[in-house]
């Protein structure tokens, strides 16, 4: 798909294209050129989408479990059928490369997650069956689910939100980020080829004149909000959802710490460290955002990591040779630039440190920093990794836990038992050993502290789209 082929994208409401008078431009972060236009929708369109979703819920929620599973399988097949098209749209609007851990990988992950979720079920549980009576626990769908997705993984995260909602008999209104709406518009259009009208709907807007996300969080006919994004926005979602007592799943920001123990092999872990920190150009909630390295191997780890990073090709995502792309938008670019500028005055730049052309920023590694420095304390969400030297493991654990966030963490060691002992003391929802951020569809994922509420994935994540009903007989 060439940029010249990208024109106007339609929103789907009630199984049909929604006609809206206004639209807004979506830019390619690699070139600054317009790649398409998305509908600029407001309250009337949101109300229409919620209304048709609420109407569709009556028949959709009444489907037998096998029928819901078959529908989800059909959706999964449709996504896979259009994988190449979706990947190109993602690259054009998000900036990540087609290759490597880029847009093709993202769509492949979306297909895998959709397929795994399709196979899940939440059968009734018998809690008691004796002379006193029979007690069964069943799970019932909630109603209309509002999905608010970010710009870093627009298709995969939409699938994370939508498929479990469908599998449990809910209907959906999804709102993508105004930075990356095009792939979600097309995704929902594709889903509607095999779903009844109104089951999945999409609204888009530039959030300037009207904030769709805020309106969704307060909407009386939306029963649940699932949101992936920043802590600050998640807090606003939680506040605005309170009046209607919405169910919430909030996967919020992380400032994940990695701890390298003194027995680690620097050469063996360099590649894993790099991708733990720089996957999707660091624009990943569960990426490693700060790295604590023992004094005895600090210099060797830095040298091995820098050597690996020097071989990473940064460029336009549509070029097959590119491994990393640009930062997705100007606001995030400016934040990364400011944090790096501050860190350069406090530590030692081992690699990168200077912005490139446009929104390109090279992989940047800065040593000699400490807790209290902005690049360590704040989630940079970009291609800049601070390295902090430590001399005592107890100190490293304390420093790693000294954060309001608690999404993920990692421990790097040649001694798995020692690594597990440290992992158990980290205050975060997921801990990896000798890798970072390796989430799976069969494993619950969520944060503690300010990094969110609830979990996604596996049976535990599926259950969050339901209410419990207990039947006494």
CSV table of C-alpha atoms in Angstrom, one decimal:
chain,number,residue,atom,x,y,z
A,1,UNK,CA,0.0,0.0,0.0
A,2,UNK,CA,1.5,3.3,-1.1
A,3,UNK,CA,0.8,6.6,0.8
A,4,UNK,CA,-1.0,7.9,-2.3
A,5,UNK,CA,-3.6,5.1,-1.8
A,6,UNK,CA,-4.4,6.2,1.7
A,7,UNK,CA,-7.4,8.5,1.6
A,8,UNK,CA,-10.5,8.8,3.7
A,9,UNK,CA,-11.4,6.1,6.2
A,10,UNK,CA,-14.9,5.5,7.4
A,11,UNK,CA,-16.1,4.7,10.9
A,12,UNK,CA,-18.4,1.8,11.3
A,13,UNK,CA,-21.6,2.2,13.4
A,14,UNK,CA,-24.3,-0.4,13.4
A,15,UNK,CA,-22.6,-2.3,10.6
A,16,UNK,CA,-22.6,0.6,8.2
A,17,UNK,CA,-20.3,3.5,7.3
A,18,UNK,CA,-21.1,6.5,9.5
A,19,UNK,CA,-21.3,9.7,7.5
A,20,UNK,CA,-19.7,12.7,9.3
A,21,UNK,CA,-19.1,16.1,7.8
A,22,UNK,CA,-15.8,16.8,9.4
A,23,UNK,CA,-12.5,14.8,9.4
A,24,UNK,CA,-8.9,15.3,10.5
A,25,UNK,CA,-5.5,14.4,9.0
A,26,UNK,CA,-3.3,11.6,10.2
A,27,UNK,CA,0.4,12.0,9.6
A,28,UNK,CA,3.2,9.6,8.9
A,29,UNK,CA,5.7,10.3,11.7
A,30,UNK,CA,8.6,9.2,9.5
A,31,UNK,CA,7.8,11.8,6.8
A,32,UNK,CA,5.4,14.3,8.2
A,33,UNK,CA,3.1,13.6,5.2
A,34,UNK,CA,-0.6,13.0,5.4
A,35,UNK,CA,-1.5,9.3,5.0
A,36,UNK,CA,-5.2,9.5,5.5
A,37,UNK,CA,-8.2,11.2,7.1
A,38,UNK,CA,-10.4,10.0,9.9
A,39,UNK,CA,-13.9,11.1,10.9
A,40,UNK,CA,-13.9,13.9,13.5
A,41,UNK,CA,-16.8,12.7,15.6
A,42,UNK,CA,-18.6,14.1,18.6
A,43,UNK,CA,-21.3,13.4,21.1
A,44,UNK,CA,-24.0,12.7,18.7
A,45,UNK,CA,-22.0,10.0,16.9
A,46,UNK,CA,-20.9,8.5,20.3
A,47,UNK,CA,-24.5,8.3,21.4
A,48,UNK,CA,-25.4,6.6,18.1
A,49,UNK,CA,-22.7,4.1,18.5
A,50,UNK,CA,-23.6,3.3,22.1
A,51,UNK,CA,-27.3,3.1,21.2
A,52,UNK,CA,-26.8,0.5,18.5
A,53,UNK,CA,-24.3,-1.5,20.7
A,54,UNK,CA,-26.9,-1.5,23.5
A,55,UNK,CA,-29.6,-2.7,21.1
A,56,UNK,CA,-27.3,-5.4,19.6
A,57,UNK,CA,-26.5,-6.7,23.1
A,58,UNK,CA,-29.9,-8.2,23.6
A,59,UNK,CA,-29.5,-10.8,20.9
A,60,UNK,CA,-25.7,-11.1,21.0
A,61,UNK,CA,-25.6,-11.9,24.7
A,62,UNK,CA,-28.3,-14.5,24.2
A,63,UNK,CA,-26.1,-16.5,21.9
A,64,UNK,CA,-25.0,-20.0,22.9
A,65,UNK,CA,-21.3,-20.2,24.0
A,66,UNK,CA,-20.5,-22.2,20.9
A,67,UNK,CA,-21.9,-19.5,18.7
A,68,UNK,CA,-19.9,-16.8,20.4
A,69,UNK,CA,-16.8,-18.9,20.0
A,70,UNK,CA,-17.5,-19.5,16.3
A,71,UNK,CA,-18.0,-15.8,15.8
A,72,UNK,CA,-14.7,-15.0,17.5
A,73,UNK,CA,-13.0,-17.6,15.3
A,74,UNK,CA,-14.4,-15.9,12.2
A,75,UNK,CA,-13.1,-12.6,13.4
A,76,UNK,CA,-9.7,-14.1,14.0
A,77,UNK,CA,-9.6,-15.5,10.5
A,78,UNK,CA,-10.6,-12.2,9.0
A,79,UNK,CA,-7.8,-10.4,10.8
A,80,UNK,CA,-5.3,-12.9,9.5
A,81,UNK,CA,-6.7,-12.6,6.0
A,82,UNK,CA,-6.0,-8.9,6.1
A,83,UNK,CA,-2.7,-9.0,8.0
A,84,UNK,CA,-0.5,-7.5,5.3
A,85,UNK,CA,-2.9,-4.6,4.7
A,86,UNK,CA,-3.2,-3.8,8.4
A,87,UNK,CA,0.5,-4.0,8.9
A,88,UNK,CA,1.1,-1.4,6.2
A,89,UNK,CA,-1.5,1.0,7.7
A,90,UNK,CA,0.1,0.6,11.1
A,91,UNK,CA,3.6,1.5,9.8
A,92,UNK,CA,2.3,4.5,7.9
A,93,UNK,CA,0.5,6.0,10.8
A,94,UNK,CA,2.5,4.7,13.8
A,95,UNK,CA,6.0,4.7,12.3
A,96,UNK,CA,7.2,1.3,13.4
A,97,UNK,CA,9.0,-0.8,10.8
A,98,UNK,CA,7.2,-3.5,8.8
A,99,UNK,CA,10.0,-5.9,9.8
A,100,UNK,CA,11.4,-7.3,13.0
A,101,UNK,CA,9.4,-6.5,16.1
A,102,UNK,CA,7.3,-4.1,14.0
A,103,UNK,CA,3.9,-3.9,12.4
A,104,UNK,CA,3.9,-7.4,10.9
A,105,UNK,CA,4.9,-8.8,14.3
A,106,UNK,CA,2.1,-6.7,15.9
A,107,UNK,CA,-0.6,-8.1,13.6
A,108,UNK,CA,0.8,-11.6,14.0
A,109,UNK,CA,0.5,-11.1,17.8
A,110,UNK,CA,-3.1,-9.8,17.4
A,111,UNK,CA,-4.0,-12.9,15.5
A,112,UNK,CA,-2.4,-15.1,18.1
A,113,UNK,CA,-4.2,-13.3,20.9
A,114,UNK,CA,-7.5,-13.4,19.1
A,115,UNK,CA,-7.1,-17.2,18.5
A,116,UNK,CA,-6.2,-18.0,22.0
A,117,UNK,CA,-9.0,-15.9,23.5
A,118,UNK,CA,-11.5,-17.6,21.2
A,119,UNK,CA,-10.6,-20.9,22.8
A,120,UNK,CA,-11.2,-19.7,26.3
A,121,UNK,CA,-14.4,-20.3,28.2
A,122,UNK,CA,-15.9,-19.6,31.6
A,123,UNK,CA,-18.2,-22.5,32.4
A,124,UNK,CA,-20.5,-22.5,35.4
A,125,UNK,CA,-18.9,-23.7,38.7
A,126,UNK,CA,-20.7,-25.9,41.2
A,127,UNK,CA,-19.8,-24.4,44.6
A,128,UNK,CA,-22.0,-26.8,46.6
A,129,UNK,CA,-24.1,-29.9,45.8
A,130,UNK,CA,-25.4,-31.8,48.8
A,131,UNK,CA,-28.4,-32.3,51.0
A,132,UNK,CA,-28.5,-28.6,51.8
A,133,UNK,CA,-28.9,-27.7,48.1
A,134,UNK,CA,-26.9,-26.9,44.9
A,135,UNK,CA,-25.1,-23.6,44.4
A,136,UNK,CA,-23.7,-22.6,41.0
A,137,UNK,CA,-21.6,-19.7,40.1
A,138,UNK,CA,-22.2,-18.3,36.6
A,139,UNK,CA,-20.8,-15.4,34.7
A,140,UNK,CA,-22.9,-13.0,32.8
A,141,UNK,CA,-21.9,-10.3,30.2
A,142,UNK,CA,-21.9,-6.7,31.3
A,143,UNK,CA,-23.4,-4.9,28.3
A,144,UNK,CA,-21.7,-2.3,26.2
A,145,UNK,CA,-17.9,-2.2,26.7
A,146,UNK,CA,-16.1,1.0,25.9
A,147,UNK,CA,-12.5,0.5,24.7
A,148,UNK,CA,-10.0,3.3,24.7
A,149,UNK,CA,-6.7,2.4,23.0
A,150,UNK,CA,-3.3,4.1,22.7
A,151,UNK,CA,-1.1,4.9,19.8
A,152,UNK,CA,1.8,2.5,20.4
A,153,UNK,CA,0.2,-0.8,19.4
A,154,UNK,CA,-3.1,0.3,17.8
A,155,UNK,CA,-4.3,-3.1,16.4
A,156,UNK,CA,-2.9,-5.5,19.0
A,157,UNK,CA,-4.3,-3.6,21.9
A,158,UNK,CA,-7.7,-3.2,20.2
A,159,UNK,CA,-7.8,-6.9,19.8
A,160,UNK,CA,-6.8,-7.3,23.5
A,161,UNK,CA,-9.8,-5.2,24.4
A,162,UNK,CA,-12.4,-6.4,21.8
A,163,UNK,CA,-12.0,-10.1,21.6
A,164,UNK,CA,-12.6,-10.9,25.3
A,165,UNK,CA,-15.6,-8.6,25.2
A,166,UNK,CA,-17.1,-10.5,22.3
A,167,UNK,CA,-16.2,-13.9,23.7
A,168,UNK,CA,-18.2,-13.2,26.8
A,169,UNK,CA,-21.2,-11.8,25.0
A,170,UNK,CA,-20.7,-8.1,25.3
A,171,UNK,CA,-20.9,-5.5,22.5
A,172,UNK,CA,-18.2,-2.9,22.0
A,173,UNK,CA,-17.6,0.8,21.1
A,174,UNK,CA,-13.9,1.4,20.5
A,175,UNK,CA,-12.1,4.7,20.4
A,176,UNK,CA,-8.5,4.7,19.1
A,177,UNK,CA,-5.9,7.4,19.7
A,178,UNK,CA,-6.2,10.4,17.3
A,179,UNK,CA,-2.6,9.7,16.4
A,180,UNK,CA,-3.3,6.2,15.0
A,181,UNK,CA,-7.0,5.8,14.2
A,182,UNK,CA,-6.7,4.5,10.7
A,183,UNK,CA,-5.7,0.9,11.4
A,184,UNK,CA,-8.5,0.6,14.0
A,185,UNK,CA,-11.1,2.0,11.6
A,186,UNK,CA,-10.1,-0.7,9.1
A,187,UNK,CA,-9.9,-3.4,11.7
A,188,UNK,CA,-13.5,-2.7,12.8
A,189,UNK,CA,-14.6,-2.6,9.2
A,190,UNK,CA,-13.1,-6.0,8.7
A,191,UNK,CA,-14.7,-7.4,11.8
A,192,UNK,CA,-18.1,-6.3,10.7
A,193,UNK,CA,-17.8,-8.5,7.6
A,194,UNK,CA,-18.5,-11.5,9.9
A,195,UNK,CA,-20.3,-9.9,12.9
A,196,UNK,CA,-24.0,-8.8,13.3
A,197,UNK,CA,-24.6,-5.1,13.0
A,198,UNK,CA,-23.9,-3.1,16.2
A,199,UNK,CA,-21.8,-5.7,17.9
A,200,UNK,CA,-18.5,-3.8,17.3
A,201,UNK,CA,-18.5,-0.1,16.5
A,202,UNK,CA,-15.8,2.6,16.3
A,203,UNK,CA,-15.7,6.3,16.9
A,204,UNK,CA,-12.8,8.6,16.2
A,205,UNK,CA,-11.9,12.3,16.8
A,206,UNK,CA,-9.0,14.6,17.3
A,207,UNK,CA,-10.0,15.3,20.9
A,208,UNK,CA,-9.8,19.1,20.4
A,209,UNK,CA,-13.4,20.3,20.3
A,210,UNK,CA,-14.9,17.2,22.0
A,211,UNK,CA,-13.1,14.6,24.1
A,212,UNK,CA,-14.6,11.2,23.2
A,213,UNK,CA,-12.7,9.3,25.8
A,214,UNK,CA,-14.1,11.5,28.7
A,215,UNK,CA,-17.6,11.2,27.3
A,216,UNK,CA,-17.3,7.4,27.1
A,217,UNK,CA,-16.1,7.2,30.7
A,218,UNK,CA,-19.1,9.1,31.9
A,219,UNK,CA,-21.7,7.6,29.5
A,220,UNK,CA,-24.6,6.0,31.3
A,221,UNK,CA,-25.1,3.2,28.8
A,222,UNK,CA,-21.5,2.0,28.8
A,223,UNK,CA,-21.1,-0.7,31.5
A,224,UNK,CA,-17.3,-1.1,31.4
A,225,UNK,CA,-14.3,0.9,30.3
A,226,UNK,CA,-11.1,-0.9,29.3
A,227,UNK,CA,-8.3,1.6,28.9
A,228,UNK,CA,-4.6,1.3,28.1
A,229,UNK,CA,-2.6,4.5,28.4
A,230,UNK,CA,-0.9,6.9,30.9
A,231,UNK,CA,-1.4,6.9,34.6
A,232,UNK,CA,-2.8,10.5,34.5
A,233,UNK,CA,-5.4,9.7,31.9
A,234,UNK,CA,-6.3,6.5,33.7
A,235,UNK,CA,-7.0,8.5,36.9
A,236,UNK,CA,-9.3,10.8,35.0
A,237,UNK,CA,-11.1,7.8,33.5
A,238,UNK,CA,-11.6,6.3,37.0
A,239,UNK,CA,-13.0,9.6,38.4
A,240,UNK,CA,-15.4,10.1,35.5
A,241,UNK,CA,-16.6,6.5,35.6
A,242,UNK,CA,-17.4,6.7,39.3
A,243,UNK,CA,-20.9,8.2,39.0
A,244,UNK,CA,-22.1,5.3,36.9
A,245,UNK,CA,-20.2,2.6,38.8
A,246,UNK,CA,-18.6,1.3,35.7
A,247,UNK,CA,-16.4,-1.8,35.7
A,248,UNK,CA,-12.9,-0.9,34.9
A,249,UNK,CA,-9.7,-2.5,33.5
A,250,UNK,CA,-6.9,0.0,33.5
A,251,UNK,CA,-3.5,-0.9,32.1
A,252,UNK,CA,-1.5,2.2,32.9
A,253,UNK,CA,2.1,3.4,32.6
A,254,UNK,CA,5.1,1.6,34.0
A,255,UNK,CA,8.6,2.6,34.9
A,256,UNK,CA,9.9,-0.9,34.8
A,257,UNK,CA,13.3,-1.7,36.4
A,258,UNK,CA,15.8,-4.3,35.4
A,259,UNK,CA,18.4,-5.6,37.9
A,260,UNK,CA,21.6,-7.2,36.6
A,261,UNK,CA,23.1,-9.4,39.4
A,262,UNK,CA,26.9,-9.7,39.7
A,263,UNK,CA,27.0,-13.3,38.3
A,264,UNK,CA,25.3,-12.3,34.9
A,265,UNK,CA,27.2,-12.8,31.6
A,266,UNK,CA,27.3,-9.4,29.9
A,267,UNK,CA,27.7,-10.8,26.4
A,268,UNK,CA,24.9,-13.3,26.9
A,269,UNK,CA,22.3,-10.8,28.1
A,270,UNK,CA,23.1,-7.8,25.9
A,271,UNK,CA,20.6,-8.6,23.1
A,272,UNK,CA,17.8,-9.3,25.7
A,273,UNK,CA,18.6,-6.1,27.6
A,274,UNK,CA,18.4,-4.1,24.4
A,275,UNK,CA,15.0,-5.4,23.2
A,276,UNK,CA,13.7,-5.3,26.7
A,277,UNK,CA,14.3,-1.6,26.7
A,278,UNK,CA,14.0,-0.6,23.1
A,279,UNK,CA,11.1,-2.7,21.7
A,280,UNK,CA,8.8,-0.5,19.7
A,281,UNK,CA,11.4,2.3,20.1
A,282,UNK,CA,10.8,2.2,23.9
A,283,UNK,CA,7.2,3.1,23.3
A,284,UNK,CA,5.8,0.2,25.3
A,285,UNK,CA,4.2,0.2,28.7
A,286,UNK,CA,6.1,-2.9,29.8
A,287,UNK,CA,9.4,-2.0,28.4
A,288,UNK,CA,12.4,-1.8,30.7
A,289,UNK,CA,12.7,1.9,31.5
A,290,UNK,CA,15.7,1.9,34.0
A,291,UNK,CA,18.6,-0.6,34.4
A,292,UNK,CA,20.4,-1.3,37.7
A,293,UNK,CA,23.8,-3.0,37.1
A,294,UNK,CA,26.2,-4.3,39.8
A,295,UNK,CA,29.4,-2.4,40.1
A,296,UNK,CA,31.6,-5.5,39.4
A,297,UNK,CA,30.2,-5.9,35.9
A,298,UNK,CA,28.8,-2.4,35.2
A,299,UNK,CA,31.4,-1.4,32.6
A,300,UNK,CA,31.2,-4.8,30.8
A,301,UNK,CA,27.4,-4.7,30.6
A,302,UNK,CA,27.5,-1.2,29.3
A,303,UNK,CA,30.1,-2.1,26.6
A,304,UNK,CA,28.2,-5.2,25.5
A,305,UNK,CA,24.8,-3.3,25.3
A,306,UNK,CA,26.3,-0.4,23.4
A,307,UNK,CA,28.0,-2.7,21.0
A,308,UNK,CA,24.7,-4.5,20.2
A,309,UNK,CA,22.8,-1.2,19.9
A,310,UNK,CA,25.2,0.2,17.4
A,311,UNK,CA,24.1,-2.4,14.9
A,312,UNK,CA,20.4,-1.3,14.9
A,313,UNK,CA,19.2,0.4,11.8
A,314,UNK,CA,16.9,3.3,12.4
A,315,UNK,CA,14.8,4.7,9.5
A,316,UNK,CA,11.5,4.9,7.7
A,317,UNK,CA,9.4,1.9,8.7
A,318,UNK,CA,8.4,1.3,5.0
A,319,UNK,CA,12.0,0.6,4.2
A,320,UNK,CA,12.6,-3.2,4.7
A,321,UNK,CA,16.1,-2.6,6.2
A,322,UNK,CA,14.7,-0.5,9.1
A,323,UNK,CA,14.7,-2.1,12.5
A,324,UNK,CA,13.5,0.9,14.6
A,325,UNK,CA,11.4,3.9,13.4
A,326,UNK,CA,10.7,7.4,14.6
A,327,UNK,CA,9.0,8.5,17.8
A,328,UNK,CA,5.3,8.5,17.0
A,329,UNK,CA,4.4,12.1,17.7
A,330,UNK,CA,5.8,15.5,18.5
A,331,UNK,CA,4.6,15.7,22.1
A,332,UNK,CA,6.4,12.4,23.0
A,333,UNK,CA,9.5,13.4,21.0
A,334,UNK,CA,9.7,16.6,23.0
A,335,UNK,CA,9.4,14.8,26.3
A,336,UNK,CA,12.1,12.3,25.4
A,337,UNK,CA,14.4,15.2,24.2
A,338,UNK,CA,13.9,17.1,27.4
A,339,UNK,CA,14.6,14.1,29.6
A,340,UNK,CA,17.7,13.2,27.6
A,341,UNK,CA,19.0,16.8,27.7
A,342,UNK,CA,18.6,16.8,31.5
A,343,UNK,CA,20.3,13.4,31.8
A,344,UNK,CA,23.3,14.5,29.7
A,345,UNK,CA,24.2,17.1,32.3
A,346,UNK,CA,24.0,14.5,35.1
A,347,UNK,CA,25.5,11.3,33.6
A,348,UNK,CA,27.7,10.0,30.8
A,349,UNK,CA,26.3,9.5,27.3
A,350,UNK,CA,27.4,6.1,26.0
A,351,UNK,CA,25.4,6.1,22.8
A,352,UNK,CA,23.1,8.5,21.0
A,353,UNK,CA,21.9,11.6,22.9
A,354,UNK,CA,21.2,13.9,20.0
A,355,UNK,CA,17.9,14.1,18.1
A,356,UNK,CA,17.8,13.2,14.5
A,357,UNK,CA,15.8,14.7,11.7
A,358,UNK,CA,12.0,15.1,12.2
A,359,UNK,CA,10.8,12.7,14.8
A,360,UNK,CA,13.7,10.4,14.7
A,361,UNK,CA,15.7,9.9,17.9
A,362,UNK,CA,18.6,7.3,18.0
A,363,UNK,CA,18.8,4.7,20.7
A,364,UNK,CA,20.3,6.5,23.6
A,365,UNK,CA,22.1,4.9,26.6
A,366,UNK,CA,23.2,7.1,29.5
A,367,UNK,CA,25.2,5.8,32.5
A,368,UNK,CA,26.1,7.5,35.8
A,369,UNK,CA,22.5,8.3,36.7
A,370,UNK,CA,20.7,7.7,40.0
A,371,UNK,CA,17.2,7.7,41.5
A,372,UNK,CA,16.0,11.3,41.7
A,373,UNK,CA,17.2,12.1,38.1
A,374,UNK,CA,14.3,12.8,35.8
A,375,UNK,CA,15.2,10.1,33.2
A,376,UNK,CA,15.2,7.5,36.0
A,377,UNK,CA,12.1,8.7,37.9
A,378,UNK,CA,9.8,9.5,35.0
A,379,UNK,CA,8.5,7.1,32.3
A,380,UNK,CA,10.3,8.3,29.2
A,381,UNK,CA,8.3,6.1,26.8
A,382,UNK,CA,11.0,6.4,24.1
A,383,UNK,CA,14.4,5.2,23.0
A,384,UNK,CA,16.5,6.3,26.0
A,385,UNK,CA,17.8,4.0,28.8
A,386,UNK,CA,19.3,5.2,32.0
A,387,UNK,CA,21.9,2.9,33.7
A,388,UNK,CA,22.3,3.1,37.4
A,389,UNK,CA,25.3,1.5,39.2
A,390,UNK,CA,24.8,-0.3,42.5
A,391,UNK,CA,27.0,-2.2,44.9
A,392,UNK,CA,24.6,-4.1,47.1
A,393,UNK,CA,21.6,-6.2,45.9
A,394,UNK,CA,19.5,-4.9,48.8
A,395,UNK,CA,20.1,-1.4,47.6
A,396,UNK,CA,19.1,-2.4,44.0
A,397,UNK,CA,15.8,-3.9,45.2
A,398,UNK,CA,15.0,-0.8,47.3
A,399,UNK,CA,15.8,1.5,44.3
A,400,UNK,CA,13.8,-0.6,41.9
A,401,UNK,CA,10.8,-0.5,44.2
A,402,UNK,CA,11.1,3.3,44.8
A,403,UNK,CA,8.5,4.2,42.2
A,404,UNK,CA,4.8,4.9,42.2
A,405,UNK,CA,4.5,2.5,39.3
A,406,UNK,CA,4.5,-1.3,39.4
A,407,UNK,CA,3.8,-2.8,36.0
A,408,UNK,CA,6.8,-5.1,35.3
A,409,UNK,CA,10.4,-5.8,36.3
A,410,UNK,CA,13.2,-8.2,35.4
A,411,UNK,CA,16.2,-9.9,37.0
A,412,UNK,CA,19.3,-10.9,35.0
A,413,UNK,CA,21.5,-13.6,36.4
A,414,UNK,CA,23.2,-17.0,35.7
A,415,UNK,CA,21.7,-18.3,38.9
A,416,UNK,CA,18.0,-18.8,38.4
A,417,UNK,CA,17.3,-19.5,42.0
A,418,UNK,CA,19.0,-16.3,43.1
A,419,UNK,CA,17.1,-14.4,40.4
A,420,UNK,CA,13.8,-15.8,41.6
A,421,UNK,CA,14.6,-14.8,45.2
A,422,UNK,CA,15.1,-11.2,44.0
A,423,UNK,CA,12.1,-11.3,41.7
A,424,UNK,CA,9.8,-12.2,44.5
A,425,UNK,CA,10.7,-9.0,46.3
A,426,UNK,CA,9.9,-6.6,43.4
A,427,UNK,CA,6.7,-4.6,43.7
A,428,UNK,CA,5.3,-5.2,40.3
A,429,UNK,CA,2.7,-7.3,38.5
A,430,UNK,CA,5.0,-9.3,36.3
A,431,UNK,CA,8.7,-10.2,36.7
A,432,UNK,CA,10.8,-11.8,34.1
A,433,UNK,CA,14.2,-13.6,34.5
A,434,UNK,CA,16.8,-13.0,31.8
A,435,UNK,CA,14.2,-11.3,29.6
A,436,UNK,CA,11.8,-8.4,29.9
A,437,UNK,CA,8.2,-7.7,28.7
A,438,UNK,CA,7.5,-11.1,27.3
A,439,UNK,CA,3.8,-11.1,27.8
A,440,UNK,CA,1.7,-14.1,26.7
A,441,UNK,CA,-2.0,-14.6,26.0
A,442,UNK,CA,-2.3,-17.5,28.5
A,443,UNK,CA,-0.8,-15.5,31.4
A,444,UNK,CA,-2.6,-12.7,33.3
A,445,UNK,CA,-1.0,-9.3,32.9
A,446,UNK,CA,-1.6,-6.2,35.0
A,447,UNK,CA,0.1,-3.7,37.3
A,448,UNK,CA,0.1,-2.9,41.0
A,449,UNK,CA,0.3,0.5,42.7
A,450,UNK,CA,-0.4,3.3,40.1
A,451,UNK,CA,0.1,1.0,37.1
A,452,UNK,CA,-3.5,0.0,36.9
A,453,UNK,CA,-6.5,-2.0,38.1
A,454,UNK,CA,-7.4,-5.5,37.0
A,455,UNK,CA,-5.7,-7.8,34.6
A,456,UNK,CA,-5.9,-8.8,30.9
A,457,UNK,CA,-5.4,-12.1,29.2
A,458,UNK,CA,-6.1,-15.7,30.1
A,459,UNK,CA,-9.2,-16.8,32.1
A,460,UNK,CA,-8.6,-14.1,34.7
A,461,UNK,CA,-8.6,-11.4,32.1
A,462,UNK,CA,-11.7,-12.9,30.4
A,463,UNK,CA,-13.6,-12.9,33.7
A,464,UNK,CA,-13.2,-9.1,33.9
A,465,UNK,CA,-15.8,-8.7,31.2
A,466,UNK,CA,-18.4,-10.4,33.3
A,467,UNK,CA,-20.5,-10.1,36.4
A,468,UNK,CA,-20.9,-13.0,38.8
A,469,UNK,CA,-24.3,-14.4,39.4
A,470,UNK,CA,-24.8,-17.1,42.1
A,471,UNK,CA,-27.8,-19.4,41.7
A,472,UNK,CA,-29.1,-21.3,44.8
A,473,UNK,CA,-31.3,-24.3,44.1
